Amino acid sequence: MCGIVGYVGNDKTVDVLMGGLKRLEYRGYDSAGIAVLDATGSLNTRKRAGKLAVLTEDLAANPIAPGSTGIGHTRWATHGGPTDRNAHPHLGDEGRLALIHNGIIENFAELRAELLADGFTFESDTDTEIAAVLIGREYRSTGDLTEAFRRVVARLDGAFTLLAMHQDLPGVVIGARRNSPLVIGLGDGENFLGSDVAAFVQYTQRAVAIGQDQMVVITPDDVTVTDFSGNHVVTEPFEIQWDASAADKGGWSSFMAKEISEEPDAVANTIRGRVDGGQVVIPELAGLDELFLDINRIVIIACGTAAYAGTVGTYAIERWAGIPVTVELSHEFRYRDPVIDARTLVISVSQSGETMDTLMAVRFASESGAKTLSICNTQGATIARESDAVVYTHAGPEVAVASTKAFTAQITALYLFGLHLARVRGTQTPQFLAAQVEELQAVPDKIASILGASEKIAQLAHWMADSRAVLFLGRHVGYPIALEGALKLKELAYIHAEGFAGGELKHGPIALIEPGQPVFVVVPSPRGSAILHPKVISTIEEIRARGARVIAIAEQGDAAVLPSADEVIPIPLAGPLFEPLLAVIPLHIFAMELATAKGLDVDQPRNLAKSVTVE
C-alpha cells in the first residue's frame, strides 16, 4: 500500500513527483501530497484527500514554485481517516521538515504521549506525524539531520518506510526502511527514491534495493547507504528489465484489459531461458541440487490469488517430483506453530515480493531452519532478497490491482520448478519430462487463441451484469481455478461469489442452488481424467435439475458437456495439469467484463491495494 517518491536533481521536481505517484496509483490510496523545497529555500507542501486527480487540479490552479528537492506520497489510511489534514507529507521542526511514511508505527501512542508531555501539539490523527515531530526535535538537539533520523528510527516499532527533507538542507533527501520497501534510482546529476521502481523508471533503469533496517541519503551526485547503527553498506545496482512504456495502457481501455492480453507473453517470458535440450534447467537454481535432494517436504506460502497459484502448483510438483507439498496462507502460517525443519523447503509466492504477511512467514521459516525459495515478479524485492533462492516470473509490471498475468506466470514458474526438481531428483524419465516441457511451451499460443475468441465471454458477462451471486465449481486442478474465478468476481464486480470443490456440493453448498442461479463449472478433459469427467457431468446434471444456469468451461469437442450445460466456453486441448492455465483465462475476462458492464473501475477496485505492506 501507499506510494512513495523522493527526488533531488533539478527544477523538474514537481513533474517527477507527480509522474511517479501516477505510476504508483495501482498500489491503492485515498489521499496524496507533495513537498518541494524551492529556489528561495522555502518548503512548500500541498496535499489533498481523494484521487491523485484532485491534487493535480489543485496544483494546476495554485502551482508550487519549482525546486530541485522533493518528496511525494499516496496514502492508504490506517491511523486517521482519509482527509486533507491526515494526508502526507507531515511537518516537524515548526514546519521546516517534511516527512512521508508507508507502514504503521505500532508504538505511536507511547511516543505521542511523550511528545505531548514535552509540550508539542499535533495537526493530524496519524501515527506518521509523531515521527516528523520526533525527528524535528532531535534535529534541534543535534544539528545533524542524518543523526536525528537515525536516533528516531531506532525507537520506532512496526513497519515503515520514511522519507524526510529539511529546509536547511537543499538537495538532500533521507530515507529509511523496516519491513516496507524502498528502492533507489540512480541517475546522472539526479537521484530518486521510490516504494518501487515504477516511481522513477521514466528517468532511469539503474536501481538499488535498500535492505532491512537500512538508511539512505541521496544528493544529486551521491548515494550513501548505512545500517541503523551508521555502518556503511555495500550495494549492488541492478538493471530494471522494463521501461515506462510497459506501465502505460498502450491504447487498451484499462490496465487489466492490457494485462489479460499479455498473459501469453507472461507465460512465454517466464519459460524463456529455462529449457535446455527438452529439460527444464533454471539458471538461478544452479548449485542447489544437493539441497533439493535432501528436502523431504515442501510448504508453499502465499495470500489470495498467489495462494491459488500455489495450490495449482502442488498438483504438478507432487505428480512430477514425488514429494509432499502443502499450501498455507501466509498470515496463518507462523501463528499455528507449524512443524518445519532443515529438510523443509518453504516456497513463497508473491507478485510484489513485499507482501508483509508472506515476508514475515518467510522470516519465520528461515529462523526455524527451513530452506526458502521465492517466486516473485519484482526485481530487488525484499522477499526475494531474504530467501535462499529466487525464481523470477517475467510477467512485466502488473498495474491493475487484481492479478491476472502474474497469476498465470506464477503457475508457470511453479511448473518449471516442479520439472527442474523432478530432473534433479530423478523421479521421472527424461522422455516424460520432455513431453511435459513441450506441453508447457504450447500454452502461450493456446491462451492467445482463447483471447482471440473472447466476444462470447464478454457478451455473457453483460447479460449477467445484474446477477447478485455467482458460484464456481471445479475438481482436481479445476478447484483452485474455481477459487480464483470467484475471487476475481468479488474483487472487480463487488458481488457475492464462491468457489467450491465439486465434490463438496452435495455436502452442503447445494442448498444455495435455486432457479436462475449462475454456476460456472470447470470441466476436466475426458481424455485426461476418465474418472473425474463423468462425475463432474453428473454434478452439472444435479444443479441443472434444480434450475441453475450452468456455464461450463470445457475442452473443445467434449460432446458429453454440450447437452448438459446452458453455455459452453471451449478451451484448447491440453494435458490435465496444463488445463488450469487455459481455463482461468475466460474467468479473468468474465470478471473484467462484468465489472465494466456495471460501470466499475476494474484497475482500482474499492478498498483494495496492489501491494499489502502491513500485516
Coordinates of C-alpha atoms in Angstrom, one line a residue:
M1 CA 0.0 0.0 0.0
C2 CA 1.0 3.7 -0.3
G3 CA 3.3 5.1 -2.9
I4 CA 6.5 7.0 -2.1
V5 CA 8.7 9.1 -4.3
G6 CA 11.8 11.2 -3.5
Y7 CA 13.9 13.3 -5.8
V8 CA 17.0 15.5 -5.8
G9 CA 18.2 17.0 -9.1
N10 CA 16.8 20.0 -11.0
D11 CA 13.8 22.1 -11.2
K12 CA 11.6 19.4 -12.7
T13 CA 10.8 18.1 -9.2
V14 CA 7.0 18.6 -9.3
D15 CA 6.8 16.7 -12.6
V16 CA 9.0 13.8 -11.2
L17 CA 6.9 13.5 -8.1
M18 CA 3.5 13.7 -9.7
G19 CA 4.6 11.3 -12.6
G20 CA 5.9 8.8 -10.1
L21 CA 2.8 9.0 -8.0
K22 CA 0.7 8.4 -11.1
R23 CA 2.6 5.2 -11.9
L24 CA 2.2 4.1 -8.3
E25 CA -1.6 4.6 -8.2
Y26 CA -2.0 0.8 -8.6
R27 CA -0.8 0.3 -5.0
G28 CA -4.1 1.7 -3.6
Y29 CA -4.5 5.0 -1.8
D30 CA -7.1 7.5 -0.6
S31 CA -5.1 10.8 -0.5
A32 CA -2.0 12.3 -2.0
G33 CA 0.5 15.1 -1.3
I34 CA 3.9 16.5 -2.2
A35 CA 6.6 18.7 -0.6
V36 CA 9.1 20.8 -2.6
L37 CA 12.0 22.9 -1.5
D38 CA 12.0 25.9 -3.9
A39 CA 14.9 28.0 -5.1
T40 CA 14.3 30.6 -2.4
G41 CA 14.7 28.0 0.3
S42 CA 11.0 27.8 1.2
L43 CA 9.4 24.4 1.9
N44 CA 6.0 24.2 0.1
T45 CA 3.5 21.4 0.7
R46 CA 0.3 20.5 -1.0
K47 CA -1.9 17.6 0.0
R48 CA -5.5 16.5 -0.8
A49 CA -7.8 13.7 0.1
G50 CA -9.2 11.7 -2.8
K51 CA -7.6 10.5 -6.1
L52 CA -4.4 12.0 -7.5
A53 CA -6.5 13.9 -10.0
V54 CA -7.8 16.1 -7.1
L55 CA -4.2 17.1 -6.2
T56 CA -3.3 17.6 -9.9
E57 CA -6.2 20.0 -10.3
D58 CA -5.2 21.9 -7.1
L59 CA -1.6 22.2 -8.4
A60 CA -2.9 23.5 -11.7
A61 CA -5.0 26.2 -10.0
N62 CA -2.3 27.0 -7.4
P63 CA 1.1 25.9 -8.7
I64 CA 4.0 25.2 -6.4
A65 CA 7.2 27.1 -7.2
P66 CA 9.8 25.0 -9.0
G67 CA 12.5 23.3 -6.9
S68 CA 15.2 20.7 -7.0
T69 CA 14.3 18.7 -3.9
G70 CA 11.0 17.0 -3.1
I71 CA 9.0 14.1 -1.8
G72 CA 5.6 12.8 -2.7
H73 CA 3.1 10.3 -1.3
T74 CA -0.1 8.5 -1.9
R75 CA -1.7 7.4 1.4
W76 CA -3.7 4.3 2.4
A77 CA -5.4 5.3 5.7
T78 CA -4.5 3.4 8.8
H79 CA -4.5 5.9 11.7
G80 CA -7.0 8.7 11.0
G81 CA -9.4 8.9 8.1
P82 CA -8.7 10.0 4.5
T83 CA -8.8 13.7 5.0
D84 CA -6.7 16.6 3.8
R85 CA -5.1 17.1 7.2
N86 CA -4.2 13.4 7.6
A87 CA -2.7 13.2 4.1
H88 CA 1.1 13.2 3.8
P89 CA 3.6 15.0 4.0
H90 CA 3.6 15.8 7.7
L91 CA 5.7 18.5 9.2
G92 CA 8.2 18.8 12.1
D93 CA 10.6 21.4 13.4
E94 CA 8.0 24.2 13.2
G95 CA 7.2 23.5 9.5
R96 CA 10.8 23.3 8.4
L97 CA 10.9 19.5 8.0
A98 CA 8.6 17.4 5.8
L99 CA 8.2 13.6 6.1
I100 CA 6.2 10.9 4.4
H101 CA 5.6 7.3 5.6
N102 CA 4.5 4.0 4.4
G103 CA 3.5 1.4 7.0
I104 CA 2.4 1.5 10.7
I105 CA 4.2 2.8 13.7
E106 CA 3.0 0.4 16.4
N107 CA 4.3 2.3 19.4
F108 CA 2.9 5.7 18.2
A109 CA 0.6 6.1 21.3
E110 CA 3.6 5.9 23.7
L111 CA 5.6 8.3 21.6
R112 CA 2.7 10.7 21.2
A113 CA 2.2 10.8 24.9
E114 CA 5.9 11.6 25.4
L115 CA 5.7 14.5 22.9
L116 CA 2.5 15.9 24.4
A117 CA 4.2 15.9 27.8
D118 CA 7.0 17.9 26.2
G119 CA 4.5 20.5 25.0
F120 CA 4.2 19.5 21.4
T121 CA 0.9 19.7 19.6
F122 CA -0.4 17.8 16.5
E123 CA -2.2 18.8 13.4
S124 CA -3.4 15.3 12.4
D125 CA -4.7 11.9 13.7
T126 CA -1.8 10.0 12.2
D127 CA 1.0 7.9 13.6
T128 CA 3.2 9.5 10.9
E129 CA 3.2 13.0 12.4
I130 CA 4.8 11.6 15.6
A131 CA 7.9 10.6 13.5
A132 CA 8.0 14.0 11.9
V133 CA 7.9 15.8 15.2
L134 CA 10.4 13.4 16.8
I135 CA 12.9 13.9 14.0
G136 CA 12.4 17.7 14.2
R137 CA 13.1 17.6 18.0
E138 CA 16.2 15.5 17.5
Y139 CA 17.5 17.8 14.7
R140 CA 17.2 20.8 17.0
S141 CA 19.2 18.9 19.6
T142 CA 22.0 17.5 17.3
G143 CA 22.1 19.9 14.3
D144 CA 22.6 16.8 12.1
L145 CA 19.6 15.6 10.2
T146 CA 21.0 12.1 9.4
E147 CA 21.9 11.5 13.1
A148 CA 18.4 12.8 14.1
F149 CA 16.8 10.4 11.6
R150 CA 19.0 7.5 12.9
R151 CA 18.0 8.1 16.5
V152 CA 14.3 8.2 15.8
V153 CA 14.1 5.1 13.5
A154 CA 15.8 3.1 16.2
R155 CA 12.9 4.0 18.5
L156 CA 10.1 3.0 16.1
D157 CA 8.3 -0.3 16.3
G158 CA 6.3 -1.7 13.4
A159 CA 6.7 -1.4 9.6
F160 CA 7.9 1.8 7.9
T161 CA 9.5 3.4 5.0
L162 CA 10.3 7.1 5.9
L163 CA 11.5 9.9 3.6
A164 CA 12.4 13.3 5.0
M165 CA 13.7 16.6 3.8
H166 CA 14.6 19.8 5.6
Q167 CA 14.6 23.5 4.7
D168 CA 18.2 23.8 5.9
L169 CA 19.4 21.1 3.5
P170 CA 18.5 21.7 -0.1
G171 CA 19.5 18.8 -2.4
V172 CA 19.2 16.2 0.3
V173 CA 16.5 13.5 0.9
I174 CA 16.9 10.9 3.7
G175 CA 15.2 7.6 3.7
A176 CA 14.9 4.5 6.0
R177 CA 13.1 1.2 5.9
R178 CA 12.0 -1.6 8.1
N179 CA 9.5 -4.2 6.8
S180 CA 8.4 -2.0 4.0
P181 CA 10.0 -1.5 0.5
L182 CA 12.4 1.3 -0.6
V183 CA 14.4 1.4 -3.9
I184 CA 17.0 3.9 -5.1
G185 CA 17.0 5.1 -8.7
L186 CA 20.5 6.1 -9.9
G187 CA 20.5 9.0 -12.4
D188 CA 23.0 11.4 -13.9
G189 CA 23.1 14.6 -11.8
E190 CA 19.9 13.4 -10.1
N191 CA 18.8 10.6 -7.9
F192 CA 15.5 9.1 -6.9
L193 CA 13.8 7.1 -4.1
G194 CA 10.6 5.1 -4.5
S195 CA 8.5 2.4 -2.9
D196 CA 9.1 0.5 -6.2
V197 CA 10.9 1.2 -9.4
A198 CA 7.8 2.3 -11.2
A199 CA 8.3 5.6 -9.3
F200 CA 11.3 6.6 -11.4
V201 CA 11.6 4.2 -14.4
Q202 CA 10.7 7.0 -16.7
Y203 CA 14.1 8.6 -15.9
T204 CA 16.5 5.7 -15.1
Q205 CA 16.7 2.0 -15.4
R206 CA 19.5 1.6 -12.8
A207 CA 18.3 0.8 -9.4
V208 CA 19.5 -0.3 -5.9
A209 CA 17.2 -2.1 -3.3
I210 CA 17.6 -0.9 0.3
G211 CA 17.9 -3.7 2.8
Q212 CA 16.1 -4.3 6.1
D213 CA 16.9 -1.7 8.8
Q214 CA 19.0 0.5 6.4
M215 CA 19.1 4.2 5.7
V216 CA 19.9 6.1 2.6
V217 CA 21.0 9.7 1.9
I218 CA 20.7 11.0 -1.6
T219 CA 22.0 14.1 -3.2
P220 CA 22.1 14.9 -6.9
D221 CA 25.6 13.4 -7.2
D222 CA 25.9 10.9 -4.4
V223 CA 24.1 8.0 -2.7
T224 CA 25.1 6.8 0.8
V225 CA 23.6 3.7 2.4
T226 CA 24.2 2.7 6.0
D227 CA 22.5 0.4 8.6
F228 CA 20.7 1.9 11.5
S229 CA 24.0 1.8 13.5
G230 CA 25.7 4.0 11.0
N231 CA 27.9 1.3 9.4
H232 CA 28.4 1.7 5.6
V233 CA 26.6 -0.8 3.4
V234 CA 27.9 -2.0 0.1
T235 CA 25.1 -2.0 -2.5
E236 CA 24.6 -3.9 -5.8
P237 CA 22.8 -2.0 -8.6
F238 CA 20.6 -3.9 -11.0
E239 CA 19.0 -3.0 -14.3
I240 CA 15.2 -2.7 -14.5
Q241 CA 14.0 -5.1 -17.2
W242 CA 11.2 -2.9 -18.5
D243 CA 10.7 0.7 -19.3
A244 CA 8.0 3.3 -18.6
S245 CA 6.0 2.4 -21.7
A246 CA 5.4 -1.0 -20.2
A247 CA 3.4 0.6 -17.5
D248 CA 1.2 2.6 -19.9
K249 CA -2.2 1.3 -21.2
G250 CA -1.0 1.4 -24.8
G251 CA -4.5 2.1 -26.2
W252 CA -6.3 -0.5 -24.1
S253 CA -9.4 0.5 -22.2
S254 CA -7.9 -0.5 -18.9
F255 CA -4.6 -1.8 -17.5
M256 CA -6.5 -5.1 -16.7
A257 CA -7.5 -5.5 -20.3
K258 CA -3.9 -4.9 -21.4
E259 CA -2.6 -7.3 -18.8
I260 CA -5.0 -10.1 -19.7
S261 CA -3.9 -9.6 -23.3
E262 CA -0.3 -10.1 -22.1
E263 CA -0.9 -13.5 -20.4
P264 CA 0.5 -15.4 -23.3
D265 CA 3.7 -13.3 -23.1
A266 CA 3.8 -13.6 -19.3
V267 CA 3.9 -17.4 -19.7
A268 CA 6.3 -17.5 -22.6
N269 CA 8.7 -15.0 -21.0
T270 CA 8.7 -17.0 -17.7
I271 CA 9.7 -20.1 -19.7
R272 CA 12.3 -18.4 -21.8
G273 CA 15.9 -19.3 -21.0
R274 CA 14.9 -22.1 -18.7
V275 CA 14.7 -25.0 -21.1
D276 CA 17.8 -26.8 -22.4
G277 CA 17.5 -29.9 -24.6
G278 CA 13.9 -30.6 -23.7
Q279 CA 14.7 -30.4 -20.0
V280 CA 14.0 -27.6 -17.5
V281 CA 17.2 -26.1 -16.1
I282 CA 16.6 -23.0 -14.1
P283 CA 19.9 -21.0 -14.0
E284 CA 19.0 -19.3 -10.7
L285 CA 19.0 -22.6 -9.0
A286 CA 22.4 -23.8 -10.2
G287 CA 24.4 -25.3 -7.4
L288 CA 21.4 -26.2 -5.3
D289 CA 21.0 -29.8 -6.4
E290 CA 22.2 -31.1 -3.0
L291 CA 19.6 -29.1 -1.2
F292 CA 16.8 -30.3 -3.5
L293 CA 18.0 -33.9 -3.0
D294 CA 17.9 -33.5 0.8
I295 CA 14.4 -32.0 1.3
N296 CA 11.6 -34.3 2.3
R297 CA 8.6 -31.9 2.0
I298 CA 7.6 -28.5 0.6
V299 CA 5.3 -25.9 2.1
I300 CA 4.0 -23.2 -0.3
I301 CA 3.1 -19.9 1.5
A302 CA 1.1 -17.1 -0.2
C303 CA -2.1 -15.0 0.1
G304 CA -5.1 -14.5 -2.1
T305 CA -4.6 -15.2 -5.8
A306 CA -1.0 -16.2 -5.2
A307 CA -2.2 -18.9 -2.8
Y308 CA -4.5 -20.3 -5.6
A309 CA -1.5 -20.4 -8.0
G310 CA 0.4 -22.2 -5.2
T311 CA -2.5 -24.7 -4.9
V312 CA -2.3 -25.4 -8.7
G313 CA 1.4 -25.9 -8.3
T314 CA 1.0 -28.6 -5.6
Y315 CA -0.7 -31.0 -8.1
A316 CA 2.2 -30.7 -10.6
I317 CA 5.1 -30.8 -8.1
E318 CA 3.7 -33.8 -6.3
R319 CA 3.0 -35.6 -9.5
W320 CA 6.4 -34.9 -11.1
A321 CA 8.8 -34.8 -8.2
G322 CA 7.2 -37.3 -5.9
I323 CA 7.5 -35.1 -2.8
P324 CA 4.6 -34.0 -0.5
V325 CA 3.5 -30.4 -0.9
T326 CA 1.1 -28.3 1.2
V327 CA -0.2 -24.8 0.8
E328 CA -0.5 -22.4 3.7
L329 CA -2.0 -18.9 3.9
S330 CA 1.0 -16.8 4.9
H331 CA -1.0 -14.8 7.6
E332 CA -1.9 -18.1 9.4
F333 CA 1.3 -20.0 8.9
R334 CA 3.6 -18.7 11.7
Y335 CA 0.8 -18.4 14.2
R336 CA 0.0 -22.0 14.4
D337 CA 3.5 -23.3 15.3
P338 CA 4.0 -25.3 12.1
V339 CA 6.4 -28.2 12.2
I340 CA 9.2 -27.4 9.8
D341 CA 12.9 -28.2 9.9
A342 CA 16.1 -28.1 7.8
R343 CA 14.7 -30.6 5.4
T344 CA 11.6 -28.5 4.6
L345 CA 11.6 -26.2 1.6
V346 CA 9.3 -23.2 2.1
I347 CA 8.3 -21.6 -1.3
S348 CA 6.8 -18.1 -1.0
V349 CA 4.7 -16.8 -3.9
S350 CA 4.2 -13.0 -4.2
Q351 CA 3.9 -10.7 -7.2
S352 CA 5.4 -7.7 -5.4
G353 CA 7.8 -9.6 -3.2
E354 CA 6.8 -7.2 -0.4
T355 CA 3.6 -8.8 0.8
M356 CA 4.0 -8.3 4.6
D357 CA 2.2 -11.5 5.7
T358 CA 4.3 -13.5 3.4
L359 CA 7.6 -11.7 4.3
M360 CA 7.0 -12.4 8.0
A361 CA 6.2 -16.1 7.2
V362 CA 9.5 -16.4 5.2
R363 CA 11.5 -14.9 8.1
F364 CA 9.8 -17.3 10.5
A365 CA 10.7 -20.2 8.2
S366 CA 14.3 -19.1 8.0
E367 CA 14.5 -18.7 11.8
S368 CA 13.1 -22.2 12.1
G369 CA 15.9 -23.7 10.0
A370 CA 13.9 -24.3 6.8
K371 CA 15.3 -23.5 3.3
T372 CA 13.4 -20.8 1.4
L373 CA 12.7 -20.2 -2.2
S374 CA 10.8 -17.1 -3.6
I375 CA 8.5 -17.0 -6.7
C376 CA 8.5 -13.3 -7.4
N377 CA 7.7 -10.8 -10.2
T378 CA 9.7 -7.8 -8.8
Q379 CA 13.4 -7.4 -9.0
G380 CA 15.1 -6.4 -5.8
A381 CA 12.0 -7.1 -3.7
T382 CA 12.5 -7.9 0.0
I383 CA 11.2 -11.5 0.0
A384 CA 13.4 -12.4 -3.0
R385 CA 16.5 -10.9 -1.3
E386 CA 15.8 -12.6 2.1
S387 CA 15.2 -16.1 0.5
D388 CA 17.8 -18.6 -0.1
A389 CA 16.9 -18.7 -3.8
V390 CA 14.5 -16.9 -6.2
V391 CA 12.8 -17.9 -9.4
Y392 CA 11.6 -14.7 -11.0
T393 CA 8.4 -14.6 -13.1
H394 CA 8.8 -12.4 -16.1
A395 CA 5.3 -11.0 -16.4
G396 CA 6.4 -7.4 -16.6
P397 CA 4.7 -4.7 -14.5
E398 CA 1.2 -5.5 -13.4
V399 CA -0.6 -2.3 -12.7
A400 CA -4.2 -3.4 -12.2
V401 CA -4.8 -4.2 -8.5
A402 CA -6.5 -7.6 -9.2
S403 CA -3.8 -10.0 -10.5
T404 CA -4.2 -11.7 -13.9
K405 CA -1.0 -12.2 -15.9
A406 CA 1.0 -12.5 -12.6
F407 CA -1.2 -15.5 -11.7
T408 CA -0.5 -17.4 -14.9
A409 CA 3.2 -16.5 -14.6
Q410 CA 3.3 -17.8 -11.0
I411 CA 1.7 -21.2 -12.1
T412 CA 4.2 -21.3 -14.9
A413 CA 7.2 -20.7 -12.5
L414 CA 5.9 -23.4 -10.1
Y415 CA 5.6 -25.9 -13.0
L416 CA 9.1 -25.0 -14.1
F417 CA 10.3 -25.6 -10.6
G418 CA 8.5 -28.9 -10.4
L419 CA 10.1 -30.1 -13.7
H420 CA 13.5 -28.9 -12.5
L421 CA 13.1 -30.7 -9.2
A422 CA 11.9 -33.9 -10.9
R423 CA 15.0 -33.8 -13.1
V424 CA 17.4 -33.3 -10.2
R425 CA 15.7 -36.0 -8.1
G426 CA 15.4 -38.4 -10.9
T427 CA 11.7 -39.1 -10.3
Q428 CA 10.7 -39.2 -14.0
T429 CA 12.4 -40.3 -17.2
P430 CA 13.9 -37.6 -19.5
Q431 CA 11.3 -38.6 -22.1
F432 CA 8.4 -38.0 -19.8
L433 CA 9.8 -34.6 -18.7
A434 CA 10.4 -33.6 -22.3
A435 CA 6.8 -34.3 -23.1
Q436 CA 5.7 -32.0 -20.2
V437 CA 8.0 -29.3 -21.3
E438 CA 6.5 -29.5 -24.8
E439 CA 3.0 -29.2 -23.3
L440 CA 4.1 -26.1 -21.3
Q441 CA 5.7 -24.4 -24.2
A442 CA 2.5 -24.8 -26.2
V443 CA 0.4 -23.0 -23.6
P444 CA 1.1 -19.3 -24.8
D445 CA -0.4 -20.0 -28.2
K446 CA -3.4 -21.8 -26.7
I447 CA -4.0 -18.8 -24.4
A448 CA -3.8 -16.5 -27.4
S449 CA -6.4 -18.5 -29.2
I450 CA -8.8 -18.1 -26.2
L451 CA -8.2 -14.3 -26.2
G452 CA -8.9 -14.2 -29.9
A453 CA -12.4 -15.6 -29.3
S454 CA -13.4 -13.7 -26.2
E455 CA -16.5 -12.0 -27.6
K456 CA -18.9 -14.7 -26.3
I457 CA -17.5 -14.3 -22.8
A458 CA -17.9 -10.5 -22.9
Q459 CA -21.5 -10.9 -24.2
L460 CA -22.2 -13.4 -21.4
A461 CA -20.8 -11.0 -18.8
H462 CA -23.0 -8.2 -20.0
W463 CA -26.1 -10.4 -19.9
M464 CA -25.3 -11.3 -16.3
A465 CA -24.5 -7.7 -15.1
D466 CA -27.4 -7.8 -12.7
S467 CA -26.5 -11.1 -11.0
R468 CA -26.4 -11.0 -7.2
A469 CA -24.3 -14.1 -6.7
V470 CA -22.3 -16.5 -8.8
L471 CA -20.9 -19.9 -7.9
F472 CA -17.8 -21.6 -9.3
L473 CA -17.1 -25.4 -9.2
G474 CA -14.1 -27.4 -10.1
R475 CA -12.3 -30.7 -9.3
H476 CA -8.6 -31.6 -9.1
V477 CA -6.7 -28.6 -10.7
G478 CA -10.0 -27.1 -11.6
Y479 CA -10.8 -26.5 -7.9
P480 CA -8.2 -23.7 -7.3
I481 CA -9.3 -22.2 -10.7
A482 CA -12.8 -22.1 -9.4
L483 CA -11.5 -20.2 -6.3
E484 CA -9.6 -17.8 -8.5
G485 CA -12.7 -17.1 -10.7
A486 CA -14.8 -16.4 -7.6
L487 CA -12.1 -14.1 -6.1
K488 CA -11.8 -12.1 -9.3
L489 CA -15.5 -11.5 -9.4
K490 CA -15.6 -10.4 -5.8
E491 CA -12.6 -8.0 -6.3
L492 CA -13.9 -6.4 -9.5
A493 CA -17.7 -6.6 -9.5
Y494 CA -18.4 -6.4 -5.8
I495 CA -20.9 -9.3 -5.9
H496 CA -21.1 -12.4 -3.8
A497 CA -19.1 -15.2 -5.4
E498 CA -17.9 -18.5 -4.0
G499 CA -15.7 -21.3 -5.3
F500 CA -16.1 -24.9 -4.3
A501 CA -14.5 -28.2 -4.9
G502 CA -17.1 -30.0 -7.0
G503 CA -17.4 -33.0 -4.6
E504 CA -18.3 -30.7 -1.7
L505 CA -21.5 -29.6 -3.4
K506 CA -23.6 -32.4 -2.0
H507 CA -22.1 -31.8 1.5
G508 CA -23.9 -28.5 2.0
P509 CA -23.5 -25.9 -0.8
I510 CA -26.2 -27.4 -3.0
A511 CA -28.6 -25.7 -0.7
L512 CA -27.6 -22.4 -2.4
I513 CA -28.8 -23.7 -5.8
E514 CA -32.1 -22.2 -6.9
P515 CA -33.8 -21.4 -10.2
G516 CA -31.6 -19.0 -12.3
Q517 CA -28.5 -19.3 -10.1
P518 CA -25.4 -18.9 -12.4
V519 CA -22.9 -21.6 -11.8
F520 CA -19.5 -21.8 -13.6
V521 CA -18.1 -25.3 -13.8
V522 CA -14.5 -26.1 -14.8
V523 CA -14.9 -29.4 -16.6
P524 CA -11.8 -31.8 -16.7
S525 CA -10.8 -33.3 -20.0
P526 CA -12.5 -36.6 -20.8
R527 CA -9.2 -37.7 -22.3
G528 CA -7.0 -36.9 -19.3
S529 CA -9.5 -37.7 -16.5
A530 CA -11.7 -40.6 -17.3
I531 CA -12.8 -41.0 -13.7
L532 CA -13.4 -37.3 -12.8
H533 CA -15.0 -36.2 -16.0
P534 CA -18.3 -38.2 -15.7
K535 CA -18.5 -37.2 -12.0
V536 CA -18.4 -33.5 -13.0
I537 CA -21.0 -34.1 -15.7
S538 CA -23.2 -35.7 -13.1
T539 CA -22.7 -32.6 -10.8
I540 CA -23.9 -30.4 -13.7
E541 CA -27.0 -32.5 -14.1
E542 CA -27.7 -32.3 -10.4
I543 CA -27.6 -28.5 -10.3
R544 CA -29.4 -28.0 -13.6
A545 CA -32.2 -30.3 -12.2
R546 CA -32.7 -27.6 -9.5
G547 CA -33.0 -24.8 -12.0
A548 CA -29.4 -23.4 -12.0
R549 CA -27.9 -21.9 -15.1
V550 CA -24.6 -23.7 -15.9
I551 CA -21.7 -22.1 -17.8
A552 CA -19.2 -24.8 -18.5
I553 CA -15.5 -24.3 -19.3
A554 CA -14.7 -27.4 -21.2
E555 CA -12.2 -28.9 -23.7
Q556 CA -13.1 -28.3 -27.3
G557 CA -15.0 -31.3 -28.7
D558 CA -16.3 -32.5 -25.3
A559 CA -19.5 -34.0 -26.5
A560 CA -20.8 -35.0 -23.1
V561 CA -20.9 -31.5 -21.8
L562 CA -22.9 -29.9 -24.6
P563 CA -26.3 -31.3 -23.8
S564 CA -25.8 -30.8 -20.0
A565 CA -24.7 -27.1 -19.8
D566 CA -26.6 -24.0 -20.7
E567 CA -23.5 -22.3 -22.1
V568 CA -20.1 -23.8 -23.0
I569 CA -16.9 -21.8 -23.2
P570 CA -14.4 -24.0 -25.1
I571 CA -10.7 -24.2 -24.4
P572 CA -8.0 -25.9 -26.5
L573 CA -6.9 -29.4 -25.8
A574 CA -4.1 -29.8 -23.2
G575 CA -2.8 -32.3 -20.7
P576 CA -4.7 -32.4 -17.4
L577 CA -2.1 -30.4 -15.5
F578 CA -2.0 -27.7 -18.1
E579 CA -5.7 -27.1 -18.3
P580 CA -5.7 -24.6 -15.4
L581 CA -3.5 -22.2 -17.4
L582 CA -6.2 -22.2 -20.1
A583 CA -9.4 -22.5 -18.0
V584 CA -8.6 -19.4 -15.9
I585 CA -8.5 -17.0 -18.9
P586 CA -12.2 -17.0 -19.6
L587 CA -12.8 -16.3 -15.9
H588 CA -10.4 -13.4 -15.9
I589 CA -12.2 -11.9 -18.9
F590 CA -15.6 -12.6 -17.4
A591 CA -14.9 -10.8 -14.2
M592 CA -13.4 -7.8 -16.0
E593 CA -16.3 -7.5 -18.5
L594 CA -19.0 -7.9 -15.8
A595 CA -17.4 -5.1 -13.7
T596 CA -17.1 -3.0 -16.9
A597 CA -20.8 -3.6 -17.6
K598 CA -21.6 -2.3 -14.1
G599 CA -19.5 0.8 -14.7
L600 CA -16.9 0.0 -12.2
D601 CA -13.2 0.8 -12.2
V602 CA -11.5 -2.5 -12.9
D603 CA -8.0 -1.2 -12.3
Q604 CA -8.5 0.2 -8.9
P605 CA -11.3 -1.7 -7.1
R606 CA -12.6 -0.2 -3.9
N607 CA -10.9 -0.9 -0.6
L608 CA -8.0 -2.9 -2.3
A609 CA -4.3 -2.2 -2.7
K610 CA -1.9 -4.0 -5.0
S611 CA 0.9 -4.4 -2.5
V612 CA -0.2 -5.1 1.0
T613 CA 2.8 -4.0 3.1
V614 CA 1.1 -4.1 6.5
E615 CA 0.2 -7.2 8.5

